[in-house]
PDB file of C-alpha atoms in Angstrom:
ATOM      1  CA  UNK A   5     -18.292 -58.328  37.442  1.00 74.00           C
ATOM      2  CA  UNK A   6     -19.132 -57.927  41.121  1.00 78.00           C
ATOM      3  CA  UNK A   7     -21.111 -61.171  40.832  1.00 81.00           C
ATOM      4  CA  UNK A   8     -18.073 -63.040  39.466  1.00 83.00           C
ATOM      5  CA  UNK A   9     -15.365 -61.502  41.670  1.00 88.00           C
ATOM      6  CA  UNK A  10     -15.696 -63.764  44.757  1.00 89.00           C
ATOM      7  CA  UNK A  11     -14.856 -66.863  42.709  1.00 90.00           C
ATOM      8  CA  UNK A  12     -11.819 -65.174  41.169  1.00 92.00           C
ATOM      9  CA  UNK A  13     -10.657 -63.787  44.505  1.00 91.00           C
ATOM     10  CA  UNK A  14     -10.924 -67.213  46.134  1.00 91.00           C
ATOM     11  CA  UNK A  15      -8.651 -68.564  43.396  1.00 92.00           C
ATOM     12  CA  UNK A  16      -6.170 -65.720  43.883  1.00 92.00           C
ATOM     13  CA  UNK A  17      -6.913 -64.125  40.511  1.00 93.00           C
ATOM     14  CA  UNK A  18      -7.765 -60.587  39.522  1.00 93.00           C
ATOM     15  CA  UNK A  19     -10.121 -59.951  36.608  1.00 93.00           C
ATOM     16  CA  UNK A  20      -7.189 -59.282  34.254  1.00 95.00           C
ATOM     17  CA  UNK A  21      -5.357 -62.395  35.494  1.00 96.00           C
ATOM     18  CA  UNK A  22      -8.429 -64.477  34.708  1.00 95.00           C
ATOM     19  CA  UNK A  23      -8.904 -62.821  31.323  1.00 94.00           C
ATOM     20  CA  UNK A  24      -5.254 -63.443  30.444  1.00 96.00           C
ATOM     21  CA  UNK A  25      -5.342 -67.087  31.493  1.00 97.00           C
ATOM     22  CA  UNK A  26      -8.617 -67.858  29.735  1.00 95.00           C
ATOM     23  CA  UNK A  27      -7.443 -66.165  26.519  1.00 94.00           C
ATOM     24  CA  UNK A  28      -4.299 -68.291  26.566  1.00 96.00           C
ATOM     25  CA  UNK A  29      -6.306 -71.440  27.334  1.00 96.00           C
ATOM     26  CA  UNK A  30      -8.498 -71.033  24.276  1.00 92.00           C
ATOM     27  CA  UNK A  31      -5.681 -70.070  21.896  1.00 93.00           C
ATOM     28  CA  UNK A  32      -3.807 -72.458  19.599  1.00 90.00           C
ATOM     29  CA  UNK A  33      -1.364 -74.460  21.695  1.00 93.00           C
ATOM     30  CA  UNK A  34      -2.427 -72.313  24.659  1.00 95.00           C
ATOM     31  CA  UNK A  35      -0.087 -69.495  23.722  1.00 95.00           C
ATOM     32  CA  UNK A  36      -0.217 -66.025  22.211  1.00 94.00           C
ATOM     33  CA  UNK A  37       2.376 -63.532  21.070  1.00 93.00           C
ATOM     34  CA  UNK A  38       2.684 -60.896  23.751  1.00 94.00           C
ATOM     35  CA  UNK A  39       1.526 -58.262  21.233  1.00 92.00           C
ATOM     36  CA  UNK A  40      -1.596 -60.309  20.403  1.00 93.00           C
ATOM     37  CA  UNK A  41      -2.323 -60.826  24.093  1.00 94.00           C
ATOM     38  CA  UNK A  42      -2.079 -57.065  24.614  1.00 93.00           C
ATOM     39  CA  UNK A  43      -4.441 -56.480  21.689  1.00 91.00           C
ATOM     40  CA  UNK A  44      -6.947 -59.058  22.925  1.00 91.00           C
ATOM     41  CA  UNK A  45      -7.018 -57.734  26.477  1.00 90.00           C
ATOM     42  CA  UNK A  46      -6.925 -54.060  25.524  1.00 89.00           C
ATOM     43  CA  UNK A  47      -3.820 -53.548  27.647  1.00 92.00           C
ATOM     44  CA  UNK A  48      -0.754 -51.625  26.555  1.00 92.00           C
ATOM     45  CA  UNK A  49       2.337 -53.689  25.796  1.00 90.00           C
ATOM     46  CA  UNK A  50       3.868 -52.609  29.095  1.00 93.00           C
ATOM     47  CA  UNK A  51       0.606 -53.434  30.884  1.00 95.00           C
ATOM     48  CA  UNK A  52       0.491 -56.952  29.497  1.00 95.00           C
ATOM     49  CA  UNK A  53       4.169 -57.378  30.334  1.00 95.00           C
ATOM     50  CA  UNK A  54       3.426 -56.561  33.991  1.00 96.00           C
ATOM     51  CA  UNK A  55       0.506 -59.009  34.075  1.00 97.00           C
ATOM     52  CA  UNK A  56       2.550 -61.788  32.468  1.00 97.00           C
ATOM     53  CA  UNK A  57       5.488 -61.046  34.803  1.00 97.00           C
ATOM     54  CA  UNK A  58       3.194 -61.499  37.815  1.00 96.00           C
ATOM     55  CA  UNK A  59       1.572 -64.664  36.428  1.00 97.00           C
ATOM     56  CA  UNK A  60       4.999 -66.030  35.545  1.00 97.00           C
ATOM     57  CA  UNK A  61       6.234 -65.467  39.122  1.00 97.00           C
ATOM     58  CA  UNK A  62       3.207 -67.445  40.311  1.00 96.00           C
ATOM     59  CA  UNK A  63       4.024 -70.258  37.872  1.00 97.00           C
ATOM     60  CA  UNK A  64       0.750 -69.849  35.960  1.00 98.00           C
ATOM     61  CA  UNK A  65       2.295 -68.625  32.696  1.00 98.00           C
ATOM     62  CA  UNK A  66       5.708 -68.923  31.085  1.00 97.00           C
ATOM     63  CA  UNK A  67       7.396 -67.083  28.262  1.00 96.00           C
ATOM     64  CA  UNK A  68       8.807 -68.658  25.116  1.00 94.00           C
ATOM     65  CA  UNK A  69      10.987 -66.966  22.551  1.00 92.00           C
ATOM     66  CA  UNK A  70       9.603 -66.794  19.024  1.00 87.00           C
ATOM     67  CA  UNK A  71      11.763 -69.039  16.812  1.00 87.00           C
ATOM     68  CA  UNK A  72      11.275 -66.828  13.737  1.00 87.00           C
ATOM     69  CA  UNK A  73      11.402 -63.326  15.256  1.00 86.00           C
ATOM     70  CA  UNK A  74      13.929 -62.572  17.980  1.00 85.00           C
ATOM     71  CA  UNK A  75      12.002 -59.424  18.929  1.00 86.00           C
ATOM     72  CA  UNK A  76       8.837 -61.355  19.767  1.00 88.00           C
ATOM     73  CA  UNK A  77       7.923 -63.709  22.563  1.00 93.00           C
ATOM     74  CA  UNK A  78       4.926 -65.800  23.509  1.00 95.00           C
ATOM     75  CA  UNK A  79       3.000 -66.035  26.736  1.00 97.00           C
ATOM     76  CA  UNK A  80       2.195 -69.707  27.290  1.00 97.00           C
ATOM     77  CA  UNK A  81      -0.253 -71.177  29.764  1.00 98.00           C
ATOM     78  CA  UNK A  82       1.640 -73.352  32.261  1.00 98.00           C
ATOM     79  CA  UNK A  83       0.212 -76.513  33.813  1.00 97.00           C
ATOM     80  CA  UNK A  84      -0.429 -74.644  37.076  1.00 97.00           C
ATOM     81  CA  UNK A  85      -2.356 -71.974  35.163  1.00 97.00           C
ATOM     82  CA  UNK A  86      -4.465 -74.623  33.480  1.00 97.00           C
ATOM     83  CA  UNK A  87      -5.163 -76.236  36.846  1.00 96.00           C
ATOM     84  CA  UNK A  88      -6.110 -72.896  38.408  1.00 96.00           C
ATOM     85  CA  UNK A  89      -8.462 -72.197  35.509  1.00 95.00           C
ATOM     86  CA  UNK A  90     -10.063 -75.626  35.946  1.00 94.00           C
ATOM     87  CA  UNK A  91     -10.860 -74.784  39.575  1.00 94.00           C
ATOM     88  CA  UNK A  92     -12.467 -71.437  38.689  1.00 94.00           C
ATOM     89  CA  UNK A  93     -14.193 -72.145  35.392  1.00 93.00           C
ATOM     90  CA  UNK A  94     -17.090 -74.392  36.519  1.00 93.00           C
ATOM     91  CA  UNK A  95     -18.405 -71.825  39.019  1.00 92.00           C
ATOM     92  CA  UNK A  96     -17.702 -68.939  36.650  1.00 91.00           C
ATOM     93  CA  UNK A  97     -19.729 -70.612  33.899  1.00 92.00           C
ATOM     94  CA  UNK A  98     -22.515 -71.361  36.373  1.00 93.00           C
ATOM     95  CA  UNK A  99     -22.586 -67.707  37.438  1.00 92.00           C
ATOM     96  CA  UNK A 100     -22.808 -66.621  33.777  1.00 90.00           C
ATOM     97  CA  UNK A 101     -25.636 -69.067  33.193  1.00 93.00           C
ATOM     98  CA  UNK A 102     -27.484 -67.976  36.347  1.00 92.00           C
ATOM     99  CA  UNK A 103     -27.450 -64.264  35.610  1.00 90.00           C
ATOM    100  CA  UNK A 104     -27.129 -64.038  31.812  1.00 89.00           C
ATOM    101  CA  UNK A 105     -27.355 -66.887  29.349  1.00 92.00           C
ATOM    102  CA  UNK A 106     -29.744 -69.075  31.326  1.00 94.00           C
ATOM    103  CA  UNK A 107     -32.370 -66.346  31.181  1.00 95.00           C
ATOM    104  CA  UNK A 108     -32.583 -66.532  27.372  1.00 95.00           C
ATOM    105  CA  UNK A 109     -34.169 -69.010  24.989  1.00 95.00           C
ATOM    106  CA  UNK A 110     -31.938 -70.644  22.392  1.00 95.00           C
ATOM    107  CA  UNK A 111     -32.967 -68.184  19.683  1.00 96.00           C
ATOM    108  CA  UNK A 112     -32.576 -65.206  22.038  1.00 95.00           C
ATOM    109  CA  UNK A 113     -29.122 -66.422  23.046  1.00 94.00           C
ATOM    110  CA  UNK A 114     -28.028 -66.826  19.411  1.00 95.00           C
ATOM    111  CA  UNK A 115     -29.239 -63.301  18.596  1.00 96.00           C
ATOM    112  CA  UNK A 116     -27.614 -61.898  21.745  1.00 94.00           C
ATOM    113  CA  UNK A 117     -24.246 -63.510  20.989  1.00 93.00           C
ATOM    114  CA  UNK A 118     -24.410 -62.339  17.378  1.00 95.00           C
ATOM    115  CA  UNK A 119     -25.073 -58.791  18.553  1.00 95.00           C
ATOM    116  CA  UNK A 120     -22.218 -58.933  21.077  1.00 92.00           C
ATOM    117  CA  UNK A 121     -19.799 -60.161  18.404  1.00 91.00           C
ATOM    118  CA  UNK A 122     -20.854 -57.377  16.053  1.00 93.00           C
ATOM    119  CA  UNK A 123     -20.299 -54.769  18.756  1.00 94.00           C
ATOM    120  CA  UNK A 124     -16.987 -56.361  19.811  1.00 88.00           C
ATOM    121  CA  UNK A 125     -15.676 -56.255  16.250  1.00 89.00           C
ATOM    122  CA  UNK A 126     -16.277 -52.497  16.107  1.00 90.00           C
ATOM    123  CA  UNK A 127     -15.273 -51.560  19.644  1.00 88.00           C
ATOM    124  CA  UNK A 128     -12.286 -53.939  19.954  1.00 84.00           C
ATOM    125  CA  UNK A 129     -11.257 -55.021  16.456  1.00 81.00           C
ATOM    126  CA  UNK A 130      -8.167 -56.791  17.813  1.00 79.00           C
ATOM    127  CA  UNK A 131     -10.118 -58.858  20.351  1.00 77.00           C
ATOM    128  CA  UNK A 132      -9.297 -62.077  18.514  1.00 80.00           C
ATOM    129  CA  UNK A 133      -5.721 -61.226  17.450  1.00 77.00           C
ATOM    130  CA  UNK A 134      -3.615 -64.366  17.250  1.00 78.00           C
ATOM    131  CA  UNK A 135      -6.586 -66.631  17.901  1.00 75.00           C
ATOM    132  CA  UNK A 136      -5.940 -68.588  14.702  1.00 72.00           C
ATOM    133  CA  UNK A 137      -2.572 -70.173  14.186  1.00 64.00           C
ATOM    134  CA  UNK A 138      -0.961 -69.430  10.845  1.00 53.00           C
ATOM    135  CA  UNK A 139       0.627 -72.179   8.735  1.00 49.00           C
ATOM    136  CA  UNK A 140       4.037 -70.591   9.284  1.00 51.00           C
ATOM    137  CA  UNK A 141       3.614 -70.701  13.075  1.00 51.00           C
ATOM    138  CA  UNK A 142       2.536 -74.331  12.925  1.00 51.00           C
ATOM    139  CA  UNK A 143       5.593 -75.271  10.840  1.00 49.00           C
ATOM    140  CA  UNK A 144       8.099 -73.487  13.076  1.00 50.00           C
ATOM    141  CA  UNK A 145       6.823 -75.051  16.264  1.00 51.00           C
ATOM    142  CA  UNK A 146       6.624 -78.605  14.954  1.00 46.00           C
TER     143      UNK A 146
END
């Protein structure tokens, strides 16, 4: 992560800020239930609340109430968060390619990614929580 930190710092993001924003960006409708965001990031619910509070103050994320469950809320990527991610992502991806993925052949990369997914599923089984929108969620937000 030391290799990637200067790019994040220049954009005014911590590692957890970046992880939160990128997880929202690649989620259905660029939003996640707060509980799913906590599960994906490995943070406690209070930890993710603090991160989202900070990102919300900066205008990078906003909260939306869940229309079907008054106890739940969503963290939603705001336009400013999307723009900030777009400034960081090209260099971040280049750094990953330079020091990791670019060193591997196509078959090595496929095997490596398969191994990482297998390990992730055991070590962090909730790493993809909320990543697929349910039919019920799609109906209530339409």
